[in-house]
Coordinates of C-alpha atoms and ligand atoms in Angstrom, one line a residue:
X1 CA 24.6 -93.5 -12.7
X2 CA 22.9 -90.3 -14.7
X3 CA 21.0 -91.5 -17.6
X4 CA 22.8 -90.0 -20.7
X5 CA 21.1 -87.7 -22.6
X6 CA 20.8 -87.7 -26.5
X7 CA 23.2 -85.7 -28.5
X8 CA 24.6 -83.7 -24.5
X9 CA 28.0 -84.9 -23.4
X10 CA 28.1 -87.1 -20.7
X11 CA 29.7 -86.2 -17.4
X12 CA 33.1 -87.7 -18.0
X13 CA 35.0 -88.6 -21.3
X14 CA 34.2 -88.3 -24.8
X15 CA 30.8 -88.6 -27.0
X16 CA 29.8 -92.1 -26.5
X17 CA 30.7 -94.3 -29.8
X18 CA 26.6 -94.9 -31.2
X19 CA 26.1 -90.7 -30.9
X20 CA 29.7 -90.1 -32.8
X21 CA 28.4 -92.3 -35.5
X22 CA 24.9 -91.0 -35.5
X23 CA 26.0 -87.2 -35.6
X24 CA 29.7 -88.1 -37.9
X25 CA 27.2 -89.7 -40.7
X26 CA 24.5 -86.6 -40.1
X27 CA 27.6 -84.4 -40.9
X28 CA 29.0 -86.4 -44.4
X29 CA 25.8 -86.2 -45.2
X30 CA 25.6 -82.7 -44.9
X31 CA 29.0 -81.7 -46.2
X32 CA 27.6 -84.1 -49.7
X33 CA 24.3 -81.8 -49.6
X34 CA 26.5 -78.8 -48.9
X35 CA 28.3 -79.2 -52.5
X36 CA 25.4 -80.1 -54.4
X37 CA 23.4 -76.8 -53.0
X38 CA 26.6 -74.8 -53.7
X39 CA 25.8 -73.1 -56.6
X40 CA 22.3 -71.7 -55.2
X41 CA 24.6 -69.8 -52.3
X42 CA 26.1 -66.6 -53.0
X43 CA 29.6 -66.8 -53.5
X44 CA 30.7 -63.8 -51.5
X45 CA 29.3 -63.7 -47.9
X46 CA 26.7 -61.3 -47.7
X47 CA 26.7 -59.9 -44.2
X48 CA 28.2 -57.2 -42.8
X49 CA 31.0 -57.0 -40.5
X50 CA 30.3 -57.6 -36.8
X51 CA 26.8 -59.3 -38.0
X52 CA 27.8 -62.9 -36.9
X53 CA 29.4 -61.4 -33.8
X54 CA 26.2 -59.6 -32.9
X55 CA 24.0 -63.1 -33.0
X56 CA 26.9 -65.1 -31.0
X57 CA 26.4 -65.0 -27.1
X58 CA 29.7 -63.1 -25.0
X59 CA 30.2 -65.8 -22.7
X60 CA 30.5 -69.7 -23.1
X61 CA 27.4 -72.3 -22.6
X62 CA 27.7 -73.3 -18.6
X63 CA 26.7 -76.3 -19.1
X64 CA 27.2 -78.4 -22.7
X65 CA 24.7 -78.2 -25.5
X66 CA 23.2 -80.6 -27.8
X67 CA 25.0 -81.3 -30.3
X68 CA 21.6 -81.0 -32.7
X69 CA 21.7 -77.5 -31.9
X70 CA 24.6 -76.7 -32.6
X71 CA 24.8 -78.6 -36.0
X72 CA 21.4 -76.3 -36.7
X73 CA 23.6 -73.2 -36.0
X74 CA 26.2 -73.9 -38.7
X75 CA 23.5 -73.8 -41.0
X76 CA 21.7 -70.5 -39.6
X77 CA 24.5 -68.8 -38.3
X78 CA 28.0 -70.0 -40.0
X79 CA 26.9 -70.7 -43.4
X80 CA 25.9 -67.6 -44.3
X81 CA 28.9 -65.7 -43.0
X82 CA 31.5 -67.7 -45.3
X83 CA 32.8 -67.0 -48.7
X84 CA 32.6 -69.7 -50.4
X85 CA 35.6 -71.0 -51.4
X86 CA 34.2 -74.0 -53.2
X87 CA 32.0 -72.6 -54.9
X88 CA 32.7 -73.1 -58.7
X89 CA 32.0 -69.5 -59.5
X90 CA 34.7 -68.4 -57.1
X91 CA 37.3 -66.8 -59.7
X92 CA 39.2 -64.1 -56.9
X93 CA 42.9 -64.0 -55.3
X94 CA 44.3 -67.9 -56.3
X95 CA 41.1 -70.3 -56.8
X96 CA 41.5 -73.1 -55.0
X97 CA 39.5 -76.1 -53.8
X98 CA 39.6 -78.6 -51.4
X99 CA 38.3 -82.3 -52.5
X100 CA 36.6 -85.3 -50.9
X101 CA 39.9 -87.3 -50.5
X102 CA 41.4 -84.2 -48.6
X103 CA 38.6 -83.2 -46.9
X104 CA 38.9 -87.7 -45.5
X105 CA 42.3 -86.9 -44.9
X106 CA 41.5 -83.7 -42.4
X107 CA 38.8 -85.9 -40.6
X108 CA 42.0 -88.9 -40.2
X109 CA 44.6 -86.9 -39.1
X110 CA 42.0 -84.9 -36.3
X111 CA 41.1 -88.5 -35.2
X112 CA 44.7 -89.4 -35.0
X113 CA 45.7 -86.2 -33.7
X114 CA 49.6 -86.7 -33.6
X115 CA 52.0 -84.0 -33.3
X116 CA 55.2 -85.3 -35.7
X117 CA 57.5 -83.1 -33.6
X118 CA 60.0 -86.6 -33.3
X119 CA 59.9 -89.4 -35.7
X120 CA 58.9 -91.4 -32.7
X121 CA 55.9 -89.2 -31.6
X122 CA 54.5 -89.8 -34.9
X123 CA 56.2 -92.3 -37.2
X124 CA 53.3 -92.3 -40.0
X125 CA 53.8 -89.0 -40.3
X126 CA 57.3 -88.9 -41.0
X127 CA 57.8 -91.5 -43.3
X128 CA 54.5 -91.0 -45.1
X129 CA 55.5 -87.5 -45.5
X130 CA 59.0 -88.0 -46.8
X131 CA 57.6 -90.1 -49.5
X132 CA 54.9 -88.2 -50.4
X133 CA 57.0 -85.3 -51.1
X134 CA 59.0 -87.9 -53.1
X135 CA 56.3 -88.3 -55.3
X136 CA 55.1 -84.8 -55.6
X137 CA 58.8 -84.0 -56.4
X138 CA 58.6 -86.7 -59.0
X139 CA 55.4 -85.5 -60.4
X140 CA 56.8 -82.0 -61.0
X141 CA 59.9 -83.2 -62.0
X142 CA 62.2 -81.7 -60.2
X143 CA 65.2 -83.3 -59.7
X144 CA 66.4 -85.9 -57.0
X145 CA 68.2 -83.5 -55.1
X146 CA 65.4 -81.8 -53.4
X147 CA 64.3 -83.4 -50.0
X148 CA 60.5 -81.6 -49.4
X149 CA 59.2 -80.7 -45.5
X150 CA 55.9 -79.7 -45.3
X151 CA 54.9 -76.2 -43.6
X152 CA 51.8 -74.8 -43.1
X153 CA 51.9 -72.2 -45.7
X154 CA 54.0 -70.4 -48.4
X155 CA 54.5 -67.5 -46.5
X156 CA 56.1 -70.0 -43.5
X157 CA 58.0 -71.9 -46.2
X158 CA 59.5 -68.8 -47.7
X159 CA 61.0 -67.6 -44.5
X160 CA 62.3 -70.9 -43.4
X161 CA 64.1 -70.7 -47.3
X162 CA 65.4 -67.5 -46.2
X163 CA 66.8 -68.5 -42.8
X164 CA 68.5 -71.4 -44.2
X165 CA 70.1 -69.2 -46.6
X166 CA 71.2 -66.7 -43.7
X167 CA 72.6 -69.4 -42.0
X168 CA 74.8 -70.0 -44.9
X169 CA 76.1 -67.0 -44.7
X170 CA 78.6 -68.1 -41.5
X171 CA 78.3 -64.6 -39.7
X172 CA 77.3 -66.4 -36.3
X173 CA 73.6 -65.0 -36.4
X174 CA 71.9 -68.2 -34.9
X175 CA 74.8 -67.7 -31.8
X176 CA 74.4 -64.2 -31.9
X177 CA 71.6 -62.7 -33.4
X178 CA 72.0 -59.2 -35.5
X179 CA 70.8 -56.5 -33.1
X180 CA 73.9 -54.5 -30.9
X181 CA 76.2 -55.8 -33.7
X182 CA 78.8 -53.7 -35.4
X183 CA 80.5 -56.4 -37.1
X184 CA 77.6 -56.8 -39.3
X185 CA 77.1 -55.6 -43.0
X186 CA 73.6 -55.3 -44.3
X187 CA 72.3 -58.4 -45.6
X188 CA 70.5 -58.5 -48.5
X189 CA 67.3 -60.2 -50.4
X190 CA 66.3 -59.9 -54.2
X191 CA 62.9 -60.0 -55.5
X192 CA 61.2 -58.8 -58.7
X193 CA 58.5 -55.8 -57.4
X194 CA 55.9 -58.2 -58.4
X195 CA 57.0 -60.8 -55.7
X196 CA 54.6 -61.9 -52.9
X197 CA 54.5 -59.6 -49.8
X198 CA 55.0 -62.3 -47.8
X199 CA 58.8 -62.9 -48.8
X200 CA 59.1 -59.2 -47.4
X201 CA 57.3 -60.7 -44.3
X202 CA 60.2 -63.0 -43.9
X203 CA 62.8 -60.5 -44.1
X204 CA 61.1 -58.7 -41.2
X205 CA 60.3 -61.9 -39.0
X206 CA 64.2 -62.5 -39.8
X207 CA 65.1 -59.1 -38.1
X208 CA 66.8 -58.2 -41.6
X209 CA 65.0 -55.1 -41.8
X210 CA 62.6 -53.7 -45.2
X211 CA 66.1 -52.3 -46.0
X212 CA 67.4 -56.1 -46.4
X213 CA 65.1 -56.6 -49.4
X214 CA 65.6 -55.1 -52.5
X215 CA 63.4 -54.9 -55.1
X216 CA 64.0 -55.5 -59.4
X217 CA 62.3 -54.2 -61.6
X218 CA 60.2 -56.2 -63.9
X219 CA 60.3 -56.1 -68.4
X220 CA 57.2 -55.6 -70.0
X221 CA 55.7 -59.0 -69.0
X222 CA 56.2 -58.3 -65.2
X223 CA 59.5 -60.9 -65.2
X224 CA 62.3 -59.8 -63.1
X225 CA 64.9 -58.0 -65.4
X226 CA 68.2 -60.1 -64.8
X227 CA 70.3 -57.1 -66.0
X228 CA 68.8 -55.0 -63.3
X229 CA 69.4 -57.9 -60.9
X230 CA 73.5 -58.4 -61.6
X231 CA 73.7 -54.4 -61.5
X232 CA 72.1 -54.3 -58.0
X233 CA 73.9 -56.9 -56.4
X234 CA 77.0 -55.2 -57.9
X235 CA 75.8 -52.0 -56.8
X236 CA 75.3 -53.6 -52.5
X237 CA 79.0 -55.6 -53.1
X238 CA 80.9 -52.0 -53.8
X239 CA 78.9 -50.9 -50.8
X240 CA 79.8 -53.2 -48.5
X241 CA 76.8 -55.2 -48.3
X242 CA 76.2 -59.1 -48.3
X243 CA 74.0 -60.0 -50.9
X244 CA 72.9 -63.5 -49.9
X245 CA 69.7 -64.8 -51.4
X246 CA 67.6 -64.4 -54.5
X247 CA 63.9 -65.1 -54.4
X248 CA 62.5 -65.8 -58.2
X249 CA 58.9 -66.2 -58.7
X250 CA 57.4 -68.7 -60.6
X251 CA 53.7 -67.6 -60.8
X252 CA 53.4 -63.9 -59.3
X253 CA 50.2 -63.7 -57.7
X254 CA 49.2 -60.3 -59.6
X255 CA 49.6 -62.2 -63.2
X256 CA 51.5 -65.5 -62.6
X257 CA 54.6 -63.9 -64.5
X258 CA 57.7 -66.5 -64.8
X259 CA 61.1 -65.0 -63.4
X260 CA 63.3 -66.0 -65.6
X261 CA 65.2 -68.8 -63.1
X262 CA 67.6 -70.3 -65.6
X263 CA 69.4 -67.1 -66.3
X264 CA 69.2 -66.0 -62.7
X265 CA 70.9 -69.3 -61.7
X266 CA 74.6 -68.2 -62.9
X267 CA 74.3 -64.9 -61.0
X268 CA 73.7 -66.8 -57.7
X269 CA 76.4 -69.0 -58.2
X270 CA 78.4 -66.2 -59.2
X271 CA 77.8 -64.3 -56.1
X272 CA 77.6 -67.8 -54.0
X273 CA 73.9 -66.9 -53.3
X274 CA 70.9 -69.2 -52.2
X275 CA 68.3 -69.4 -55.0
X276 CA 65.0 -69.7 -54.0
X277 CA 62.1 -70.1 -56.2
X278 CA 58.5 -68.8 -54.7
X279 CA 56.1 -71.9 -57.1
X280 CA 53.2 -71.2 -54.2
X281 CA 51.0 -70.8 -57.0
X282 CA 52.5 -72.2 -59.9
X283 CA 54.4 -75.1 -58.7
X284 CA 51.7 -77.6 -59.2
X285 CA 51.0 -76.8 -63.2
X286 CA 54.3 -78.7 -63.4
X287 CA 52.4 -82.0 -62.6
X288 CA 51.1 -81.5 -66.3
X289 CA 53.9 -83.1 -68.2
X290 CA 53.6 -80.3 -71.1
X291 CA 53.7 -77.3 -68.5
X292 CA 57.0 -78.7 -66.6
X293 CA 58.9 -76.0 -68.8
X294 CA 57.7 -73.6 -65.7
X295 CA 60.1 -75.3 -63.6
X296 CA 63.1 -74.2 -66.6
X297 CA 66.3 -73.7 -64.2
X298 CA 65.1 -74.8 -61.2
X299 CA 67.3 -78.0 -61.4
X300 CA 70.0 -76.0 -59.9
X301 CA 67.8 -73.8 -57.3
X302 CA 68.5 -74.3 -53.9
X303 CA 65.2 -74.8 -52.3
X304 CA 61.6 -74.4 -54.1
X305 CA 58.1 -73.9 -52.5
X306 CA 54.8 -75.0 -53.7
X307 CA 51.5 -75.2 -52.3
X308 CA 49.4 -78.1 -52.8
X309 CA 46.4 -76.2 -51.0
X310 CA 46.4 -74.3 -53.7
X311 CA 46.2 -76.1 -56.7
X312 CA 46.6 -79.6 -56.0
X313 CA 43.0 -79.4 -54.5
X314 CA 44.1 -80.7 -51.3
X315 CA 42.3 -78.7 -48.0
X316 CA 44.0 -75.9 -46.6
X317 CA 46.9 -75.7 -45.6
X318 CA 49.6 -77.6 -46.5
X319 CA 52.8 -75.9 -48.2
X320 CA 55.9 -78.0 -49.5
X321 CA 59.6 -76.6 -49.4
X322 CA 62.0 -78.3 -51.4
X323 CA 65.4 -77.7 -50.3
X324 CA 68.8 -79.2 -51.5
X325 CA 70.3 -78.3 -48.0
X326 CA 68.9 -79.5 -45.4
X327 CA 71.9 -79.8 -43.5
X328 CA 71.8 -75.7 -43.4
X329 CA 68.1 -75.4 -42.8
X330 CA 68.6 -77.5 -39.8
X331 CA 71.3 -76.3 -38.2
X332 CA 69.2 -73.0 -38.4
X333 CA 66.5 -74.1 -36.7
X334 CA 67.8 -77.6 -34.3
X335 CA 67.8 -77.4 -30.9
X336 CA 66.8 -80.7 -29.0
X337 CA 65.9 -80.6 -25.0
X338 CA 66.9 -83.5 -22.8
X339 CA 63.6 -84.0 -22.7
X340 CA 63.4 -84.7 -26.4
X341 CA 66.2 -86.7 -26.8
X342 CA 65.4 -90.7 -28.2
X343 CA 67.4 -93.2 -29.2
X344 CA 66.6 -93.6 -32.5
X345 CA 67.5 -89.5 -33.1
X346 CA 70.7 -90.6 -35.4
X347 CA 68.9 -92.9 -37.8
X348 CA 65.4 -90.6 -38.7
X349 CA 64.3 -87.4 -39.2
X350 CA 62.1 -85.4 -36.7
X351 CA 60.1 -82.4 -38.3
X352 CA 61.0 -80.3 -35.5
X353 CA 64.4 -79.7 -36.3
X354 CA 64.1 -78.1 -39.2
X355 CA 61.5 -75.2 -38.2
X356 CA 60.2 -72.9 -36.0
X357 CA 57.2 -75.0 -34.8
X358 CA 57.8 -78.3 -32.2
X359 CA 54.6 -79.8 -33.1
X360 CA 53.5 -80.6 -36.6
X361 CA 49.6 -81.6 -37.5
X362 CA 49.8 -84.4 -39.7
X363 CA 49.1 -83.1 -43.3
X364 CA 51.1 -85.4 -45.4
X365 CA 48.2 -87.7 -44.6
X366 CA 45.3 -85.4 -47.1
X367 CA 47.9 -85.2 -49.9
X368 CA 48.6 -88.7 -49.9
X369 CA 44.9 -89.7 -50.5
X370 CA 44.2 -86.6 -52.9
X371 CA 47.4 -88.1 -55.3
X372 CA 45.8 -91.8 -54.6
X373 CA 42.8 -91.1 -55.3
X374 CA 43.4 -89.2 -58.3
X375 CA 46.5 -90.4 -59.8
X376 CA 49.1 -88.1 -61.6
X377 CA 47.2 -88.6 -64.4
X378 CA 44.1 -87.5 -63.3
X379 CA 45.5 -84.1 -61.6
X380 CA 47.2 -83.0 -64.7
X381 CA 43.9 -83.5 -66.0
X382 CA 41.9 -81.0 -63.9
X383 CA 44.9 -78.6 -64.4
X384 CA 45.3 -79.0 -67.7
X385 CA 41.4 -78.6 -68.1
X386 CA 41.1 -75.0 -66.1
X387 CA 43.9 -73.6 -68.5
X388 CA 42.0 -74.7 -71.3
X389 CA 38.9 -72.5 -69.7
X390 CA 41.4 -69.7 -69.2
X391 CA 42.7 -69.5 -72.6
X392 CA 39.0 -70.1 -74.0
X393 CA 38.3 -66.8 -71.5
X394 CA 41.5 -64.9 -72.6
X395 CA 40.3 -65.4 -76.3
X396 CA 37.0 -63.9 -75.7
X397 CA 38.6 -60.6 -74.2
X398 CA 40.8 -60.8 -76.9
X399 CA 38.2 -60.8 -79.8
X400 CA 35.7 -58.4 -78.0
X401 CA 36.4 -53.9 -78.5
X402 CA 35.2 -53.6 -75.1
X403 CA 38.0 -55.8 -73.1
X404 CA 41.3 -55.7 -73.4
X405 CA 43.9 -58.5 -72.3
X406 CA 46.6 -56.5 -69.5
X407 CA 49.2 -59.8 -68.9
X408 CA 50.2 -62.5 -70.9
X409 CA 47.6 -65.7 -69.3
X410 CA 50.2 -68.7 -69.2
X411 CA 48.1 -70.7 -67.0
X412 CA 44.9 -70.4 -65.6
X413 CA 44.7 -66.8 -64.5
X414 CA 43.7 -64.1 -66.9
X415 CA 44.1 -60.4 -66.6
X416 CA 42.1 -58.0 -68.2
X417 CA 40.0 -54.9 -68.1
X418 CA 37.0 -53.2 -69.9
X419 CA 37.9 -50.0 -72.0
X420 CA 35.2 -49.3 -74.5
X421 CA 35.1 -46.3 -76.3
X422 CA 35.2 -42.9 -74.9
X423 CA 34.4 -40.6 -77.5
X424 CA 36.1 -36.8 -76.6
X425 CA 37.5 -38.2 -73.4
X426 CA 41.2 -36.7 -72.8
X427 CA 43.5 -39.3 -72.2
X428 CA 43.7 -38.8 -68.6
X429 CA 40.5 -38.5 -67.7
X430 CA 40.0 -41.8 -69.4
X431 CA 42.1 -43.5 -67.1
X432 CA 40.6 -42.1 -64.2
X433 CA 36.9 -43.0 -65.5
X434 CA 38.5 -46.4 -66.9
X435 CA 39.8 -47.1 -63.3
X436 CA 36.6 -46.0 -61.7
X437 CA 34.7 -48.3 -64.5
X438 CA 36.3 -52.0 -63.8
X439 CA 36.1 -51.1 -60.4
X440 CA 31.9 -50.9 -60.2
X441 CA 31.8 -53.2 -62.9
X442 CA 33.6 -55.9 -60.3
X443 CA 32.0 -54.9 -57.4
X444 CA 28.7 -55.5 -59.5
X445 CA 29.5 -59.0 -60.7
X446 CA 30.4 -59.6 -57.0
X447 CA 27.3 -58.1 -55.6
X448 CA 25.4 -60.4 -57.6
X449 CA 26.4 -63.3 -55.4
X450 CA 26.7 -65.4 -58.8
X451 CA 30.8 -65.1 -59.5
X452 CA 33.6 -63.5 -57.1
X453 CA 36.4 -61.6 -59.2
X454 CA 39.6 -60.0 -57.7
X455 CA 41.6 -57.5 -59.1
X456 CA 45.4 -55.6 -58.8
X457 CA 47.2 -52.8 -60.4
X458 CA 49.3 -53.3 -63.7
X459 CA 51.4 -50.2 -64.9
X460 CA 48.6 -48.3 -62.4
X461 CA 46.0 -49.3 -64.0
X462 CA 43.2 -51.3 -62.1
X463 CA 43.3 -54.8 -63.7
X464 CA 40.6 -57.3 -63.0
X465 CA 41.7 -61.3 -62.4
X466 CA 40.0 -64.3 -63.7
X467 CA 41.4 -67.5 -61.6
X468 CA 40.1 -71.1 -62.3
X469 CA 41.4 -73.3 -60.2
X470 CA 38.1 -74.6 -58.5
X471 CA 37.6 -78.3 -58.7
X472 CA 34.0 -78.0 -59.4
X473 CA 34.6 -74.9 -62.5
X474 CA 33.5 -76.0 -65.7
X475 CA 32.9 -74.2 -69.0
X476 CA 29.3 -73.3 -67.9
X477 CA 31.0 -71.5 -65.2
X478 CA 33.0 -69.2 -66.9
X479 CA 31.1 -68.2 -69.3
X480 CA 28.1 -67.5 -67.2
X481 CA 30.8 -64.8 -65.9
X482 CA 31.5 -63.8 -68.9
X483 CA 28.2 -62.8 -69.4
X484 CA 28.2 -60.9 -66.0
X485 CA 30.7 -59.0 -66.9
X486 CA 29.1 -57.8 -69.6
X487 CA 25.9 -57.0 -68.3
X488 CA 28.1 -55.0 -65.9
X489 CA 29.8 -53.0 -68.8
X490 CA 25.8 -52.3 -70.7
X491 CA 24.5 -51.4 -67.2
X492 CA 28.0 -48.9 -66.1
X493 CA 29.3 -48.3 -69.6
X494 CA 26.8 -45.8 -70.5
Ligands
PLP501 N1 53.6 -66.7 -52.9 C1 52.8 -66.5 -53.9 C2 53.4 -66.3 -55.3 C3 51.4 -66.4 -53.7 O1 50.6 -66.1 -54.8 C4 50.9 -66.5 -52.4 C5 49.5 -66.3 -52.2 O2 48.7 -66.2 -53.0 C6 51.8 -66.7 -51.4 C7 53.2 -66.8 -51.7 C8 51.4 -66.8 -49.9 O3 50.7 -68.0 -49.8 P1 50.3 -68.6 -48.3 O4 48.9 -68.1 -48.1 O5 50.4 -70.1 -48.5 O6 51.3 -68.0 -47.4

């Protein structure tokens, strides 16, 4: 028999047991040295593209390496090409954060390894995930009505929303599909123009076409304008359209702006139209018992998304739709092989009836540790705790000439931009040079490696976005980018 060597794979079968715990504890160890160095790493990778490419070889190792080496080459090689995420500086896009009970969870369910396409093939992952959407759906307070399935992301969850509502629409499209059809009107989706592309993404992956979405116009504070809403779907009716589904947003990822869902509610039912309410973002505020107002009118949505990996600092990804018919969603997507069939199929659910995907990782494992180990209380704490940090933000822009304040900040995102004083400037010429201004000025604080900031358009000015959402943000965080930002405006500004 070949002697084994340290740390190399042996010839048949999987690492032997002493090396998996030698090289498992050498890696906790250095994901608990990773976080506590965090802050010394710059939080936006500093490489240039095609730089890790360049260092990696073209072809794969002939023969298996040791597994020292290659634990050496996540620190040389991998490190510095990330962005770090969890780093507590990191204010772009949503920020989000995974945690130790999630990151325990990941390691389980890779060890365990079951794809939850049948109840059978995975049982654990079933149940534990119906009831652990239970008690998200509790913790939100949403009512009883919703059942929650877990997808991999908002985006996916969306579409599968969409389809399910399509389905409802009894024009034979799962039988027949749309394409060579002249029987069919055009279908149509509403969203407010600040929705998330990604609900457009649907509409294509549905075959519905860019001309099956339509898009509101939003009031001052970027909220879809229900009048505008009723007048297009009045509009598509005289036209001989089909409008069938309304996506509200609660949280818009530009300025987490609330659609107004309660008075959108009556205008679906009026028009027999699927609600759907995109909470990717959002959603999880309403696990603070004094933000559940967010949630106003989705009692009598039809199916709601929200991603824990977002806010809920469990590991990416794991997205939740809520859906009051599951009956449609499934006889969207159902459709069971011989080779699938069990016994049991009558009395359970299996996951793979109600999407696109057979097989299903077993995520419902990380999010039941995350609300374990934290408790309800505990995660309306954190939440509660990085809108404090925005509104103590927001109220510094708001005091200061230089800043201004460009969205209303209802949660923990804050919008703003720097316009000091431009004596003799005409007006346009200051928006141009205003523009051009927050645009270095982010780009600085990002070069510094010390904070990451992302930014949009509001009324077509370029905005620049604050988002705490990081586990590990506290106070001395944000206003150490505070100051950044205005060392930026001293250093451009004159
Ligand atoms: N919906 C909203 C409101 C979002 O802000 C985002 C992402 O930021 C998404 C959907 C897409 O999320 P995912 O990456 O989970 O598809």
């Amino acid at each position: 028999m070949t002697e084994l060597q340290p740390g190399i794979a042996p010839p048949f079968g999987d690492m032997d047991k002493e090396e998996f715990r030698r090289f498992g504890h050498e890696l906790v160890d250095w994901i608990a040295e990773y976080f506590d160095r965090i802050e010394d790493l710059p939080v936006l990778a500093q490489i240039k593209p095609g730089d890790l490419k360049s260092q990696l070889p073209d072809s794969p190792p002939q023969s298996g390496e040791p597994m020292e080496r290659i634990i050496a080459d996540i620190d040389r090689l991998i490190v510095p090409a990330l962005t770090h995420w969890s780093h507590p500086s990191f204010f772009a896009y949503f920020a989000t954060s995974t945690s130790a009970p999630g990151i325990f969870g990941e390691l389980l369910s890779a060890a365990f390894d079951n794809k939850a396409m049948l109840w059978r093939t995975s049982p654990a992952s079933t149940e534990l995930e119906e009831v652990t959407l239970d008690w998200l759906r509790q913790m939100m307070g949403l009512d009883a009505g919703y059942t929650g399935m877990i997808y991999d992301t908002a985006s996916v969850s969306s579409m599968h929303a969409i389809a399910a509502a399509r389905e409802g629409v009894e024009l034979r499209i799962r039988e027949e599909g749309m394409s060579g059809r002249k029987d069919l009107p055009l279908l149509r989706v509403y969203v407010s123009e600040h929705a998330h592309s990604s609900i457009e993404k649907g509409v294509i992956t549905l075959g519905l076409g860019q001309r099956g979405l339509r898009k509101i116009p939003t009031d001052a504070e970027f909220r879809m304008d229900v009048r505008a809403l009723t007048e297009a779907i009045e509009e598509d009716k005289q036209n001989g359209h089909v409008p069938f589904c309304i996506v509200a947003t609660v949280g818009t990822t530009s300025t987490t702006s609330i659609d107004p869902v309660a008075e959108m509610i009556p205008i679906g039912e009026k028009h027999a139209m699927w609600l759907h309410v995109d909470a990717a973002y959002a959603g999880s505020a309403a696990v603070v018992p004094e933000l559940r107002h967010i949630l106003k009118g989705c009692e009598r949505a039809d199916s709601v998304a929200v991603n824990p990996h977002k806010w809920l600092f469990t590991p990416f990804d794991l997205s939740v739709l809520y859906c009051r018919l599951m009956k449609l969603l499934r006889r969207a997507f159902s459709l069971v092989p011989e080779y699938l069939r069990t016994p049991e199929e009558e009395k359970v659910r299996s996951g793979s009836d109600y999407g696109i995907q057979l097989g299903r990782r077993f995520r419902a494992l990380k999010l039941w540790m995350v609300i374990r180990y934290f408790g309800h209380e505990g995660l309306a704490a954190r939440i509660r705790e990085h809108c404090r940090l925005a509104k103590m933000f927001a109220s510094w822009i708001e005091e200061s000439p230089d800043w201004e304040l460009m969205a209303p900040a209802p949660l923990a995102l804050v919008c703003f931009r720097a316009r000091p004083a431009m004596d003799g400037v005409d007006e346009s010429e200051r928006a141009t040079r205003l523009d051009a201004l927050n645009e270095a000025i982010m780009h600085g604080v990002n070069a510094t490696g010390d904070a990451l900031l992302s930014h949009t358009k509001l009324n077509d000015k370029i905005t620049l976005r604050l988002s705490i959402g990081n586990i590990r943000t506290t106070e001395k965080h944000v206003r150490q980018v505070w100051d950044l930002l205005n060392e930026q405006l001293q250093l451009l500004g004159e």
